[in-house]
């Protein structure tokens, strides 16, 4: 809702009550915007810096100062509702950066200005213009999760005919496949949202059921289902270089196969959808249920059961606290410990008054979301760089990273006070953020329960009635949960054949996927990936930011094709090679190549193949528009050189 549309909908009593629960760091910049009074940018009104990623609702200010700010906002909003002009309706440049720095209480690099201005609506976002497309141009999208539906919405916006192929019976991707107890996001709900589709979230960190509801609502709101073929699996895709078309073989629920023809193929299958199943001796002999966390059986009753959870990553960390009070005994098998961060908002419900602020108070949602974006997306990126002169490289990367280590260590010690045995098992030896930081959702409290045991010996096998560790101990179990992650190193599971019969999977091998910008690969014209190689956010934040950047890039490419009569474009090998060399070099300077830990971000040769080394703002900049000089272009089969280009092959 625009600021002008909201003017007549402000109830003074409701406003006063809502401001009592408002976030102070969010209120201060919007107060400056509304009034233009710069006194609010100076002490004693400047919020302090938040510790960690908490919302810091009081801004670190005394109650009397908070109340002065709330009352000033109340008057400013009432004046605005009565018709007073906004002093700074669309701040940009240094003015915007100063307001953002006021909000987050720290310096923000200048290169964040353009992205922030666009995302807050202060600078118009380049809008794709609908194109009169002939009936023969068609796009096939594989997957109807977040990425695939975002692609469908953008394609619809510019009038491009398309078909979405989805293997499940409904939209939602990972959020309909992962149904284990405690399943949810570790990114704040208001950030884990598409910019064009906000929601009144019930909790600050959404649980699976609400995320499924959000994505179901996305499909309904934009009428996306009419383009989706459900319970249809992509089997193979092959490029016809003479016709400059993709043929996509799909299989329906009955097993019948069909060939779809497309000018462009968008693969939006994601990285985290194929369970990684360890090959343990005796799995077939185990008499009870044994299953991957992403295949949790419906109706499973764990009451009084002896349960073994193998793994201590993100899924296990959500499962264990959720079932600890139900089971009779719970063994948690840990390969390596995880760094865990506190967050007081993890289970906190969103007050209805906050929803009102988001909907009615000008700029509140925009500033709150920008504050979250800074805290979760790029704030810690600089601290993940290796300092060659750092004296303690075995435990941390640099002075700031070492301070993070001390903070998280102190938190762990406090949570596990009185349990030195657990401290010894649970305290990591590698640098913080070496694996994705996990949020404490009751993990440490669960580990201290008498019926829970953390076991650091690896799992060697299963017997009919239990689990055998590598040191030979057999422990009884009625149920075994494999919280062992996903096959993330090859993000395309159907065979893709490109120019001259090149098979994408052969080029990538089992675990070495590469793509230019994570979006396209040499030898495979008119093929685009969403959530492709090296686009996982290892340093934190919301992938949805990247999904919108990726589809922006893809739509720009399609618009060039249609306007300029380009029948195919394919990334030049030297462009992709240079990009991936720079990517690998960047990773060598970062935490995920630290040898003190194992991480699923790395492949069997130690190359980081899933995580992105760039900041979100860097990737946003890289994907603002397509540089056609990065591609070999063809028109009706003939390689062409654009007039403004100085080097495409002819």
Coordinates of C-alpha atoms in Angstrom, one line a residue:
X1 CA 0.0 0.0 0.0
X2 CA 1.4 3.4 -0.9
X3 CA 1.7 6.2 1.6
X4 CA -1.1 8.2 -0.1
X5 CA -3.5 5.3 -0.1
X6 CA -3.0 4.8 3.7
X7 CA -3.7 8.4 4.7
X8 CA -7.4 7.9 5.5
X9 CA -7.0 4.7 7.5
X10 CA -5.2 5.7 10.7
X11 CA -7.1 5.2 13.9
X12 CA -5.4 7.3 16.6
X13 CA -6.2 4.8 19.4
X14 CA -4.9 1.8 17.4
X15 CA -1.9 3.8 16.4
X16 CA -1.0 4.6 20.0
X17 CA -1.4 1.0 21.1
X18 CA 0.6 -0.4 18.1
X19 CA 3.5 2.0 18.7
X20 CA 3.9 0.6 22.2
X21 CA 5.3 -2.6 20.6
X22 CA 7.1 -1.0 17.7
X23 CA 10.8 -1.7 17.0
X24 CA 12.7 1.5 17.9
X25 CA 15.5 1.1 15.3
X26 CA 12.7 0.9 12.7
X27 CA 10.8 3.9 14.0
X28 CA 13.7 6.4 14.1
X29 CA 14.6 6.5 10.4
X30 CA 10.9 6.7 9.4
X31 CA 10.4 9.6 11.9
X32 CA 13.2 11.5 10.1
X33 CA 11.6 10.7 6.8
X34 CA 8.2 12.0 7.9
X35 CA 9.4 15.1 9.7
X36 CA 12.8 16.0 8.2
X37 CA 13.9 16.8 11.7
X38 CA 17.5 15.8 12.0
X39 CA 17.5 16.0 15.8
X40 CA 16.3 12.4 15.7
X41 CA 19.6 11.4 14.0
X42 CA 21.6 12.6 17.0
X43 CA 22.1 11.3 20.6
X44 CA 20.2 10.5 22.7
X45 CA 17.9 9.2 20.0
X46 CA 20.4 7.1 18.0
X47 CA 19.8 3.4 18.5
X48 CA 22.8 1.3 19.6
X49 CA 24.2 -1.6 17.7
X50 CA 22.4 -4.9 18.2
X51 CA 24.2 -7.9 19.6
X52 CA 24.0 -10.8 17.3
X53 CA 20.9 -10.9 15.2
X54 CA 18.2 -10.1 17.8
X55 CA 15.6 -7.6 16.8
X56 CA 16.9 -5.1 19.5
X57 CA 13.4 -3.7 19.9
X58 CA 14.3 -1.1 22.5
X59 CA 17.3 0.1 20.4
X60 CA 19.4 0.1 23.5
X61 CA 17.8 3.4 24.6
X62 CA 16.4 4.3 28.0
X63 CA 12.6 3.9 28.4
X64 CA 12.1 7.7 28.6
X65 CA 13.8 8.2 25.3
X66 CA 11.9 5.4 23.7
X67 CA 8.7 6.9 24.8
X68 CA 9.7 10.3 23.4
X69 CA 10.4 8.6 20.0
X70 CA 7.1 6.7 20.1
X71 CA 5.1 9.9 20.8
X72 CA 6.9 11.8 18.1
X73 CA 6.1 9.1 15.6
X74 CA 2.5 9.1 16.7
X75 CA 2.2 12.8 16.0
X76 CA 4.1 12.6 12.7
X77 CA 1.8 9.8 11.5
X78 CA -1.3 11.6 12.5
X79 CA -0.1 14.7 10.7
X80 CA 0.7 12.7 7.7
X81 CA -2.7 11.1 7.7
X82 CA -4.3 14.6 7.9
X83 CA -2.4 15.5 4.7
X84 CA 1.0 16.8 5.8
X85 CA 3.6 16.2 3.2
X86 CA 6.4 13.7 3.8
X87 CA 9.7 15.5 4.2
X88 CA 11.8 12.8 2.6
X89 CA 9.4 10.7 0.5
X90 CA 12.2 8.9 -1.4
X91 CA 15.7 9.3 0.1
X92 CA 18.5 8.1 -2.0
X93 CA 22.3 8.6 -2.1
X94 CA 24.1 9.6 1.0
X95 CA 20.8 10.6 2.6
X96 CA 19.5 7.1 2.4
X97 CA 22.8 5.6 3.7
X98 CA 22.7 7.9 6.7
X99 CA 19.2 6.7 7.5
X100 CA 20.2 3.1 7.1
X101 CA 23.2 3.6 9.3
X102 CA 20.9 5.2 11.9
X103 CA 18.7 2.1 11.7
X104 CA 21.4 -0.5 12.0
X105 CA 23.8 1.6 14.2
X106 CA 26.9 0.9 12.1
X107 CA 28.6 2.1 8.9
X108 CA 27.1 0.7 5.7
X109 CA 29.3 0.7 2.5
X110 CA 28.2 3.0 -0.3
X111 CA 27.6 0.2 -2.7
X112 CA 24.5 -0.9 -0.7
X113 CA 22.7 2.4 -1.6
X114 CA 21.4 1.3 -5.0
X115 CA 20.1 -2.1 -3.9
X116 CA 18.5 -0.6 -0.7
X117 CA 16.9 2.3 -2.6
X118 CA 15.3 -0.1 -5.1
X119 CA 14.2 -2.7 -2.5
X120 CA 12.6 0.0 -0.3
X121 CA 10.8 1.5 -3.3
X122 CA 12.7 4.8 -3.1
X123 CA 14.1 4.3 -6.6
X124 CA 12.0 2.7 -9.3
X125 CA 12.8 -0.9 -10.1
X126 CA 13.3 -1.5 -13.8
X127 CA 10.1 -3.1 -14.7
X128 CA 10.0 -5.7 -17.5
X129 CA 7.8 -4.4 -20.3
X130 CA 5.2 -6.8 -21.7
X131 CA 6.2 -8.0 -25.2
X132 CA 4.0 -9.0 -28.0
X133 CA 5.2 -12.6 -28.3
X134 CA 4.3 -14.9 -31.2
X135 CA 2.5 -18.0 -30.2
X136 CA 5.4 -20.2 -31.1
X137 CA 7.8 -18.9 -28.4
X138 CA 7.5 -21.1 -25.3
X139 CA 9.5 -21.6 -22.0
X140 CA 9.5 -24.8 -19.9
X141 CA 10.3 -24.4 -16.2
X142 CA 11.2 -27.4 -14.1
X143 CA 10.0 -27.1 -10.5
X144 CA 7.3 -25.3 -8.7
X145 CA 9.0 -24.3 -5.6
X146 CA 9.9 -20.8 -4.7
X147 CA 12.2 -20.3 -7.7
X148 CA 9.9 -22.0 -10.2
X149 CA 6.9 -20.0 -9.1
X150 CA 8.9 -16.7 -9.1
X151 CA 9.9 -17.5 -12.7
X152 CA 6.3 -18.3 -13.7
X153 CA 5.1 -15.0 -12.2
X154 CA 7.7 -13.0 -14.0
X155 CA 7.1 -14.8 -17.3
X156 CA 3.4 -14.1 -16.9
X157 CA 4.1 -10.4 -16.3
X158 CA 5.7 -10.0 -19.7
X159 CA 3.3 -12.2 -21.6
X160 CA 5.6 -15.2 -22.3
X161 CA 3.8 -18.6 -22.7
X162 CA 5.3 -21.2 -20.4
X163 CA 4.7 -24.6 -18.8
X164 CA 5.9 -25.5 -15.3
X165 CA 6.6 -29.1 -14.6
X166 CA 6.3 -30.2 -11.0
X167 CA 6.9 -33.7 -9.7
X168 CA 4.8 -33.2 -6.6
X169 CA 1.0 -32.9 -6.3
X170 CA 1.2 -29.2 -5.2
X171 CA 3.5 -26.2 -5.2
X172 CA 6.0 -25.6 -2.4
X173 CA 9.1 -27.7 -3.2
X174 CA 11.1 -28.3 0.0
X175 CA 8.4 -27.0 2.2
X176 CA 6.0 -29.7 1.2
X177 CA 8.7 -32.4 1.1
X178 CA 10.2 -31.8 4.6
X179 CA 7.5 -32.5 7.1
X180 CA 9.5 -33.5 10.2
X181 CA 8.7 -32.2 13.7
X182 CA 10.0 -28.7 14.3
X183 CA 10.6 -28.0 10.6
X184 CA 10.9 -24.3 9.7
X185 CA 13.3 -21.5 8.5
X186 CA 16.3 -20.1 10.2
X187 CA 15.8 -16.8 8.4
X188 CA 13.3 -14.3 9.7
X189 CA 9.9 -14.6 8.1
X190 CA 9.7 -11.0 7.0
X191 CA 13.0 -11.6 5.1
X192 CA 12.1 -15.0 3.8
X193 CA 9.4 -13.4 1.7
X194 CA 9.1 -12.4 -1.9
X195 CA 9.3 -8.6 -2.3
X196 CA 6.1 -8.5 -4.3
X197 CA 4.1 -10.8 -1.9
X198 CA 4.3 -9.9 1.8
X199 CA 2.5 -11.8 4.5
X200 CA 1.3 -11.2 8.0
X201 CA 3.5 -13.9 9.5
X202 CA 2.3 -15.5 12.8
X203 CA 5.8 -16.0 14.1
X204 CA 9.1 -14.2 13.5
X205 CA 10.6 -17.5 12.2
X206 CA 8.1 -19.3 10.1
X207 CA 7.3 -23.0 10.6
X208 CA 6.8 -25.4 7.7
X209 CA 3.1 -25.4 7.7
X210 CA 2.9 -21.6 7.4
X211 CA 5.6 -21.6 4.7
X212 CA 3.5 -24.1 2.8
X213 CA 0.5 -21.9 3.2
X214 CA 2.4 -18.9 2.0
X215 CA 3.6 -20.6 -1.1
X216 CA 0.1 -22.1 -1.7
X217 CA -1.2 -18.5 -1.4
X218 CA 1.4 -17.3 -3.8
X219 CA 0.2 -19.7 -6.5
X220 CA -3.5 -18.8 -5.8
X221 CA -3.0 -15.0 -5.7
X222 CA -1.2 -14.9 -9.1
X223 CA -3.2 -17.8 -10.6
X224 CA 0.0 -19.8 -11.3
X225 CA -1.5 -23.2 -11.2
X226 CA -3.0 -22.9 -14.7
X227 CA 0.6 -23.1 -16.0
X228 CA 1.7 -26.0 -13.8
X229 CA 1.6 -29.7 -14.7
X230 CA 1.6 -31.5 -11.3
X231 CA 2.9 -35.0 -10.6
X232 CA 5.0 -34.7 -13.7
X233 CA 8.7 -35.5 -13.6
X234 CA 11.4 -34.2 -16.0
X235 CA 13.2 -37.2 -17.4
X236 CA 15.6 -35.6 -19.9
X237 CA 16.2 -32.5 -21.9
X238 CA 18.1 -32.2 -25.2
X239 CA 19.0 -29.3 -27.4
X240 CA 18.4 -29.4 -31.2
X241 CA 21.1 -27.1 -32.5
X242 CA 19.5 -26.9 -36.0
X243 CA 16.0 -26.1 -34.8
X244 CA 17.4 -24.1 -31.8
X245 CA 14.9 -25.7 -29.5
X246 CA 14.8 -27.8 -26.4
X247 CA 12.9 -31.1 -26.2
X248 CA 12.0 -32.0 -22.7
X249 CA 10.8 -35.5 -21.9
X250 CA 8.4 -35.6 -19.0
X251 CA 6.7 -38.5 -17.3
X252 CA 3.3 -38.3 -15.6
X253 CA 2.0 -40.1 -12.5
X254 CA 0.8 -43.0 -14.6
X255 CA 4.2 -43.4 -16.2
X256 CA 3.3 -42.0 -19.6
X257 CA 6.0 -40.0 -21.3
X258 CA 5.6 -36.9 -23.4
X259 CA 7.9 -34.6 -25.3
X260 CA 7.6 -30.8 -24.6
X261 CA 9.2 -28.4 -27.0
X262 CA 10.6 -25.1 -25.7
X263 CA 12.7 -22.2 -26.9
X264 CA 14.1 -21.7 -23.4
X265 CA 14.5 -24.1 -20.5
X266 CA 14.6 -22.8 -16.9
X267 CA 15.8 -25.4 -14.3
X268 CA 14.4 -24.5 -10.9
X269 CA 14.8 -27.8 -9.1
X270 CA 16.9 -26.5 -6.2
X271 CA 19.9 -28.1 -4.4
X272 CA 18.1 -29.5 -1.3
X273 CA 15.5 -32.0 -2.6
X274 CA 17.3 -35.3 -3.0
X275 CA 18.0 -36.9 0.3
X276 CA 21.6 -38.1 1.0
X277 CA 21.2 -41.7 2.4
X278 CA 24.3 -43.2 4.1
X279 CA 25.0 -46.8 3.0
X280 CA 24.9 -48.4 6.4
X281 CA 25.3 -52.2 6.8
X282 CA 22.1 -53.7 8.2
X283 CA 19.6 -51.0 7.1
X284 CA 17.4 -53.6 5.5
X285 CA 17.5 -55.8 8.6
X286 CA 16.5 -53.1 11.1
X287 CA 12.9 -54.0 12.3
X288 CA 11.7 -50.5 13.0
X289 CA 11.2 -47.5 10.8
X290 CA 14.3 -46.1 9.3
X291 CA 13.9 -43.0 7.1
X292 CA 15.5 -39.7 6.0
X293 CA 14.3 -36.6 7.8
X294 CA 12.9 -35.3 4.5
X295 CA 10.7 -38.4 4.2
X296 CA 9.1 -38.3 7.6
X297 CA 6.2 -40.8 7.7
X298 CA 2.7 -39.4 8.2
X299 CA 1.2 -40.3 11.5
X300 CA 4.4 -41.6 13.1
X301 CA 3.9 -42.0 16.9
X302 CA 7.2 -41.7 18.8
X303 CA 5.6 -41.8 22.3
X304 CA 7.9 -43.8 24.6
X305 CA 10.1 -45.0 21.7
X306 CA 13.8 -45.3 21.6
X307 CA 14.8 -43.0 18.8
X308 CA 18.2 -42.6 17.1
X309 CA 18.9 -39.4 15.2
X310 CA 21.9 -39.6 13.0
X311 CA 23.3 -36.2 12.3
X312 CA 23.5 -32.8 14.0
X313 CA 23.0 -30.4 11.2
X314 CA 20.1 -28.0 10.6
X315 CA 17.3 -30.6 10.3
X316 CA 18.5 -32.6 13.4
X317 CA 18.7 -29.4 15.4
X318 CA 15.0 -28.7 14.7
X319 CA 13.9 -32.4 15.2
X320 CA 15.7 -33.1 18.5
X321 CA 14.0 -30.4 20.6
X322 CA 10.7 -31.1 19.0
X323 CA 10.6 -34.7 20.0
X324 CA 12.7 -34.9 23.1
X325 CA 9.8 -34.7 25.5
X326 CA 7.8 -37.3 23.7
X327 CA 10.3 -40.2 23.2
X328 CA 11.4 -42.6 25.8
X329 CA 15.1 -42.3 24.9
X330 CA 16.8 -40.2 22.3
X331 CA 20.4 -40.9 21.0
X332 CA 21.8 -38.1 18.8
X333 CA 24.8 -39.2 16.7
X334 CA 27.1 -36.3 16.0
X335 CA 29.8 -36.4 13.3
X336 CA 31.0 -32.8 14.1
X337 CA 29.6 -30.1 16.4
X338 CA 27.9 -27.0 15.1
X339 CA 28.2 -23.4 16.1
X340 CA 24.9 -22.2 17.5
X341 CA 23.6 -18.6 17.9
X342 CA 21.0 -17.3 20.3
X343 CA 17.9 -15.6 19.0
X344 CA 15.2 -14.5 21.3
X345 CA 12.7 -14.3 18.4
X346 CA 12.9 -17.9 17.3
X347 CA 9.6 -19.0 18.9
X348 CA 8.1 -15.5 19.4
X349 CA 4.7 -14.8 17.9
X350 CA 4.2 -11.6 15.9
X351 CA 1.9 -9.3 17.8
X352 CA -1.2 -8.3 15.8
X353 CA -0.2 -4.7 16.5
X354 CA 3.0 -5.3 14.5
X355 CA 0.9 -6.4 11.6
X356 CA -1.0 -3.2 11.8
X357 CA 2.2 -1.2 11.8
X358 CA 3.4 -3.0 8.7
X359 CA 0.2 -2.3 6.9
X360 CA -0.6 1.2 8.0
X361 CA 2.4 3.2 9.1
X362 CA 4.4 4.6 6.1
X363 CA 7.8 3.1 5.6
X364 CA 7.6 0.7 8.7
X365 CA 7.7 -2.5 6.7
X366 CA 10.4 -1.2 4.4
X367 CA 12.7 -0.1 7.2
X368 CA 12.1 -3.3 9.3
X369 CA 12.9 -5.5 6.3
X370 CA 16.0 -3.5 5.4
X371 CA 17.2 -3.8 9.0
X372 CA 16.8 -7.6 8.8
X373 CA 18.5 -7.7 5.4
X374 CA 21.6 -5.9 6.8
X375 CA 21.7 -8.2 9.9
X376 CA 21.2 -11.5 8.1
X377 CA 22.6 -11.0 4.5
X378 CA 25.9 -9.3 4.4
X379 CA 26.8 -7.9 7.8
X380 CA 29.3 -10.6 8.8
X381 CA 30.7 -11.2 5.3
X382 CA 33.9 -9.3 5.9
X383 CA 34.6 -11.3 9.1
X384 CA 34.7 -14.5 7.0
X385 CA 37.9 -13.5 5.2
X386 CA 41.2 -15.1 6.2
X387 CA 43.7 -12.8 7.7
X388 CA 47.2 -14.1 6.6
X389 CA 48.8 -12.3 9.6
X390 CA 46.3 -13.7 12.2
X391 CA 48.1 -15.5 15.0
X392 CA 45.4 -18.2 15.6
X393 CA 44.4 -19.6 12.2
X394 CA 43.5 -23.0 13.7
X395 CA 40.6 -21.5 15.7
X396 CA 39.5 -18.4 13.8
X397 CA 40.1 -16.3 10.7
X398 CA 40.7 -12.8 12.1
X399 CA 40.1 -10.6 15.1
X400 CA 36.4 -10.1 14.4
X401 CA 35.8 -13.8 13.8
X402 CA 37.7 -14.6 17.0
X403 CA 35.3 -12.2 18.8
X404 CA 32.4 -14.1 17.3
X405 CA 34.0 -17.3 18.6
X406 CA 34.3 -15.9 22.1
X407 CA 30.6 -14.8 22.0
X408 CA 29.3 -18.1 20.8
X409 CA 31.5 -20.0 23.2
X410 CA 30.3 -18.0 26.1
X411 CA 26.7 -18.7 25.1
X412 CA 27.3 -22.4 24.8
X413 CA 29.1 -22.6 28.2
X414 CA 26.2 -20.7 29.8
X415 CA 23.6 -23.0 28.2
X416 CA 25.5 -26.1 29.2
X417 CA 26.6 -25.0 32.6
X418 CA 27.1 -27.9 34.9
X419 CA 27.6 -30.3 32.0
X420 CA 31.3 -30.3 31.2
X421 CA 30.8 -33.6 29.4
X422 CA 28.4 -31.9 26.9
X423 CA 30.7 -28.8 26.6
X424 CA 33.5 -31.1 25.5
X425 CA 31.3 -32.8 22.9
X426 CA 29.4 -29.7 21.6
X427 CA 32.1 -27.0 21.4
X428 CA 33.4 -26.8 17.8
X429 CA 37.1 -26.4 17.2
X430 CA 36.8 -24.8 13.7
X431 CA 36.1 -21.1 13.1
X432 CA 32.5 -19.7 13.5
X433 CA 30.5 -19.7 10.3
X434 CA 32.6 -22.6 8.9
X435 CA 29.3 -24.2 8.5
X436 CA 26.0 -22.3 8.3
X437 CA 25.3 -20.8 11.7
X438 CA 22.3 -22.5 13.4
X439 CA 19.9 -20.8 15.7
X440 CA 19.2 -22.2 19.1
X441 CA 15.7 -23.4 19.2
X442 CA 16.1 -25.3 22.4
X443 CA 19.0 -27.5 21.2
X444 CA 21.2 -27.1 24.3
X445 CA 18.2 -27.5 26.6
X446 CA 17.2 -30.7 24.8
X447 CA 20.8 -32.1 25.1
X448 CA 20.7 -31.7 28.9
X449 CA 17.5 -33.7 29.3
X450 CA 18.1 -37.1 31.1
X451 CA 16.5 -39.1 28.2
X452 CA 18.8 -37.5 25.6
X453 CA 22.4 -38.6 24.9
X454 CA 24.8 -36.9 22.5
X455 CA 27.1 -39.5 21.0
X456 CA 30.3 -38.5 19.1
X457 CA 31.3 -42.0 17.9
X458 CA 30.3 -42.5 14.2
X459 CA 27.7 -44.9 13.1
X460 CA 29.0 -48.1 11.5
X461 CA 25.9 -50.2 11.1
X462 CA 22.3 -51.1 12.1
X463 CA 21.2 -54.3 13.6
X464 CA 17.6 -55.6 13.8
X465 CA 17.1 -53.7 17.0
X466 CA 19.7 -51.0 17.3
X467 CA 22.7 -48.9 16.1
X468 CA 26.3 -50.0 16.2
X469 CA 29.0 -47.3 16.5
X470 CA 32.4 -47.4 14.9
X471 CA 33.9 -48.4 18.3
X472 CA 31.7 -51.4 18.5
X473 CA 29.0 -50.3 20.9
X474 CA 25.5 -51.4 20.1
X475 CA 22.7 -49.1 21.4
X476 CA 19.0 -50.1 21.2
X477 CA 16.6 -48.2 18.9
X478 CA 13.0 -48.5 17.8
X479 CA 13.2 -45.7 15.2
X480 CA 16.2 -44.4 13.2
X481 CA 16.1 -40.9 11.7
X482 CA 18.7 -40.1 9.0
X483 CA 19.2 -36.4 9.3
X484 CA 22.1 -36.7 6.9
X485 CA 21.5 -33.8 4.5
X486 CA 21.0 -33.7 0.7
X487 CA 22.8 -34.5 -2.5
X488 CA 23.5 -30.9 -3.2
X489 CA 26.6 -31.0 -5.4
X490 CA 24.7 -31.7 -8.6
X491 CA 21.6 -29.5 -8.8
X492 CA 20.2 -31.0 -12.0
X493 CA 18.9 -34.6 -11.7
X494 CA 17.5 -35.2 -15.2
X495 CA 19.9 -35.7 -18.1
X496 CA 20.6 -32.6 -20.1
X497 CA 22.2 -32.8 -23.5
X498 CA 23.5 -29.7 -25.2
X499 CA 25.6 -28.8 -28.3
X500 CA 27.4 -31.7 -30.0
X501 CA 25.8 -34.2 -27.7
X502 CA 27.5 -32.8 -24.6
X503 CA 25.9 -34.2 -21.4
X504 CA 25.8 -31.7 -18.6
X505 CA 26.2 -34.4 -15.9
X506 CA 29.3 -35.7 -17.7
X507 CA 30.9 -32.2 -17.7
X508 CA 30.1 -31.6 -14.1
X509 CA 30.8 -35.1 -12.9
X510 CA 29.4 -36.4 -9.6
X511 CA 30.1 -33.3 -7.6
X512 CA 31.7 -30.4 -9.5
X513 CA 28.9 -28.3 -10.9
X514 CA 29.8 -25.0 -12.4
X515 CA 27.9 -22.2 -14.1
X516 CA 28.4 -18.5 -15.0
X517 CA 26.7 -16.5 -12.2
X518 CA 25.2 -19.9 -11.2
X519 CA 22.7 -19.3 -14.0
X520 CA 24.0 -20.6 -17.3
X521 CA 26.7 -22.9 -18.7
X522 CA 28.8 -22.9 -22.0
X523 CA 27.6 -25.5 -24.5
X524 CA 23.9 -25.3 -23.3
X525 CA 22.1 -22.5 -25.2
X526 CA 18.9 -21.0 -23.8
X527 CA 19.3 -22.9 -20.6
X528 CA 19.1 -21.1 -17.3
X529 CA 19.4 -22.3 -13.7
X530 CA 17.8 -20.9 -10.6
X531 CA 19.5 -21.9 -7.3
X532 CA 22.3 -23.3 -9.5
X533 CA 25.9 -24.0 -8.6
X534 CA 27.5 -21.7 -6.0
X535 CA 24.3 -19.8 -5.2
X536 CA 23.7 -21.1 -1.7
X537 CA 24.0 -18.4 0.9
X538 CA 26.6 -19.8 3.2
X539 CA 27.2 -16.6 5.2
X540 CA 23.5 -16.3 6.0
X541 CA 20.4 -14.6 4.7
X542 CA 17.5 -15.3 2.5
X543 CA 17.9 -17.1 -0.8
X544 CA 14.7 -15.4 -1.9
X545 CA 16.8 -12.3 -2.5
X546 CA 18.9 -14.3 -4.9
X547 CA 16.0 -15.9 -6.6
X548 CA 14.6 -12.5 -7.5
X549 CA 18.0 -11.4 -8.8
X550 CA 18.3 -14.6 -10.9
X551 CA 14.9 -14.3 -12.5
X552 CA 15.5 -10.6 -13.2
X553 CA 18.6 -11.6 -15.1
X554 CA 16.8 -14.3 -17.0
X555 CA 13.9 -12.1 -17.9
X556 CA 16.3 -9.4 -19.2
X557 CA 17.9 -12.1 -21.4
X558 CA 14.5 -13.2 -22.8
X559 CA 13.5 -9.6 -23.5
X560 CA 16.7 -9.1 -25.5
X561 CA 16.0 -12.3 -27.4
X562 CA 12.5 -11.3 -28.3
X563 CA 13.2 -7.7 -29.2
X564 CA 16.4 -8.3 -31.2
X565 CA 15.3 -11.5 -32.9
X566 CA 17.9 -13.6 -31.1
X567 CA 17.0 -17.3 -31.5
X568 CA 19.7 -18.6 -29.1
X569 CA 22.4 -17.4 -26.8
X570 CA 25.0 -19.4 -25.1
X571 CA 27.6 -18.4 -22.6
X572 CA 31.1 -18.0 -23.9
X573 CA 33.5 -20.6 -22.3
X574 CA 36.1 -18.0 -21.5
X575 CA 33.5 -15.9 -19.7
X576 CA 32.4 -18.8 -17.5
X577 CA 36.0 -20.0 -16.9
X578 CA 37.0 -16.5 -15.8
X579 CA 34.0 -16.2 -13.5
X580 CA 34.6 -19.6 -11.9
X581 CA 38.3 -18.9 -11.4
X582 CA 37.5 -15.7 -9.6
X583 CA 34.9 -17.5 -7.6
X584 CA 37.4 -20.2 -6.6
X585 CA 40.0 -17.7 -5.7
X586 CA 37.5 -15.8 -3.5
X587 CA 36.7 -19.0 -1.7
X588 CA 40.3 -19.7 -1.0
X589 CA 40.3 -16.5 1.0
X590 CA 37.2 -17.5 3.0
X591 CA 36.1 -19.7 5.9
X592 CA 34.6 -22.6 3.8
X593 CA 38.1 -23.7 2.6
X594 CA 39.4 -23.8 6.2
X595 CA 40.7 -27.3 6.8
X596 CA 39.5 -27.5 10.3
X597 CA 36.1 -29.0 9.4
X598 CA 34.1 -30.9 6.9
X599 CA 31.2 -29.1 5.1
X600 CA 28.7 -30.1 2.5
X601 CA 29.6 -26.8 0.7
X602 CA 32.8 -28.6 -0.5
X603 CA 33.1 -31.5 -3.0
X604 CA 35.3 -34.6 -2.8
X605 CA 38.3 -32.6 -4.0
X606 CA 37.8 -29.7 -1.6
X607 CA 36.3 -27.2 -4.0
X608 CA 33.4 -25.2 -2.7
X609 CA 30.5 -26.0 -5.1
X610 CA 27.4 -24.9 -3.3
X611 CA 28.1 -21.7 -1.4
X612 CA 28.5 -18.3 -2.9
X613 CA 31.6 -16.3 -2.0
X614 CA 30.0 -12.9 -2.9
X615 CA 28.0 -10.6 -0.8
X616 CA 24.3 -10.4 -1.6
X617 CA 24.8 -6.9 -2.9
X618 CA 27.6 -8.1 -5.2
X619 CA 25.4 -10.7 -6.7
X620 CA 22.5 -8.3 -7.0
X621 CA 24.8 -6.0 -9.0
X622 CA 26.1 -8.8 -11.2
X623 CA 22.6 -9.8 -12.2
X624 CA 21.0 -6.4 -12.8
X625 CA 21.2 -6.8 -16.5
X626 CA 22.6 -9.2 -19.1
X627 CA 25.8 -8.2 -20.9
X628 CA 25.2 -9.9 -24.3
X629 CA 28.9 -9.7 -25.0
X630 CA 29.2 -12.6 -22.5
X631 CA 27.3 -14.8 -25.0
X632 CA 27.5 -16.1 -28.5
X633 CA 24.3 -15.0 -30.2
X634 CA 22.5 -16.5 -33.1
X635 CA 19.6 -15.4 -35.3
X636 CA 17.9 -18.2 -37.2
X637 CA 20.9 -20.4 -36.8
X638 CA 23.5 -17.7 -37.9
X639 CA 26.0 -16.4 -35.4
X640 CA 25.7 -12.6 -35.3
X641 CA 27.7 -9.7 -33.9
X642 CA 25.9 -7.0 -32.2
X643 CA 26.7 -3.5 -33.7
X644 CA 27.8 -2.2 -30.3
X645 CA 29.9 -5.2 -29.5
X646 CA 33.6 -5.3 -30.2
X647 CA 34.4 -8.9 -30.2
X648 CA 31.7 -11.6 -30.6
X649 CA 32.9 -14.3 -32.9
X650 CA 31.3 -14.3 -36.4

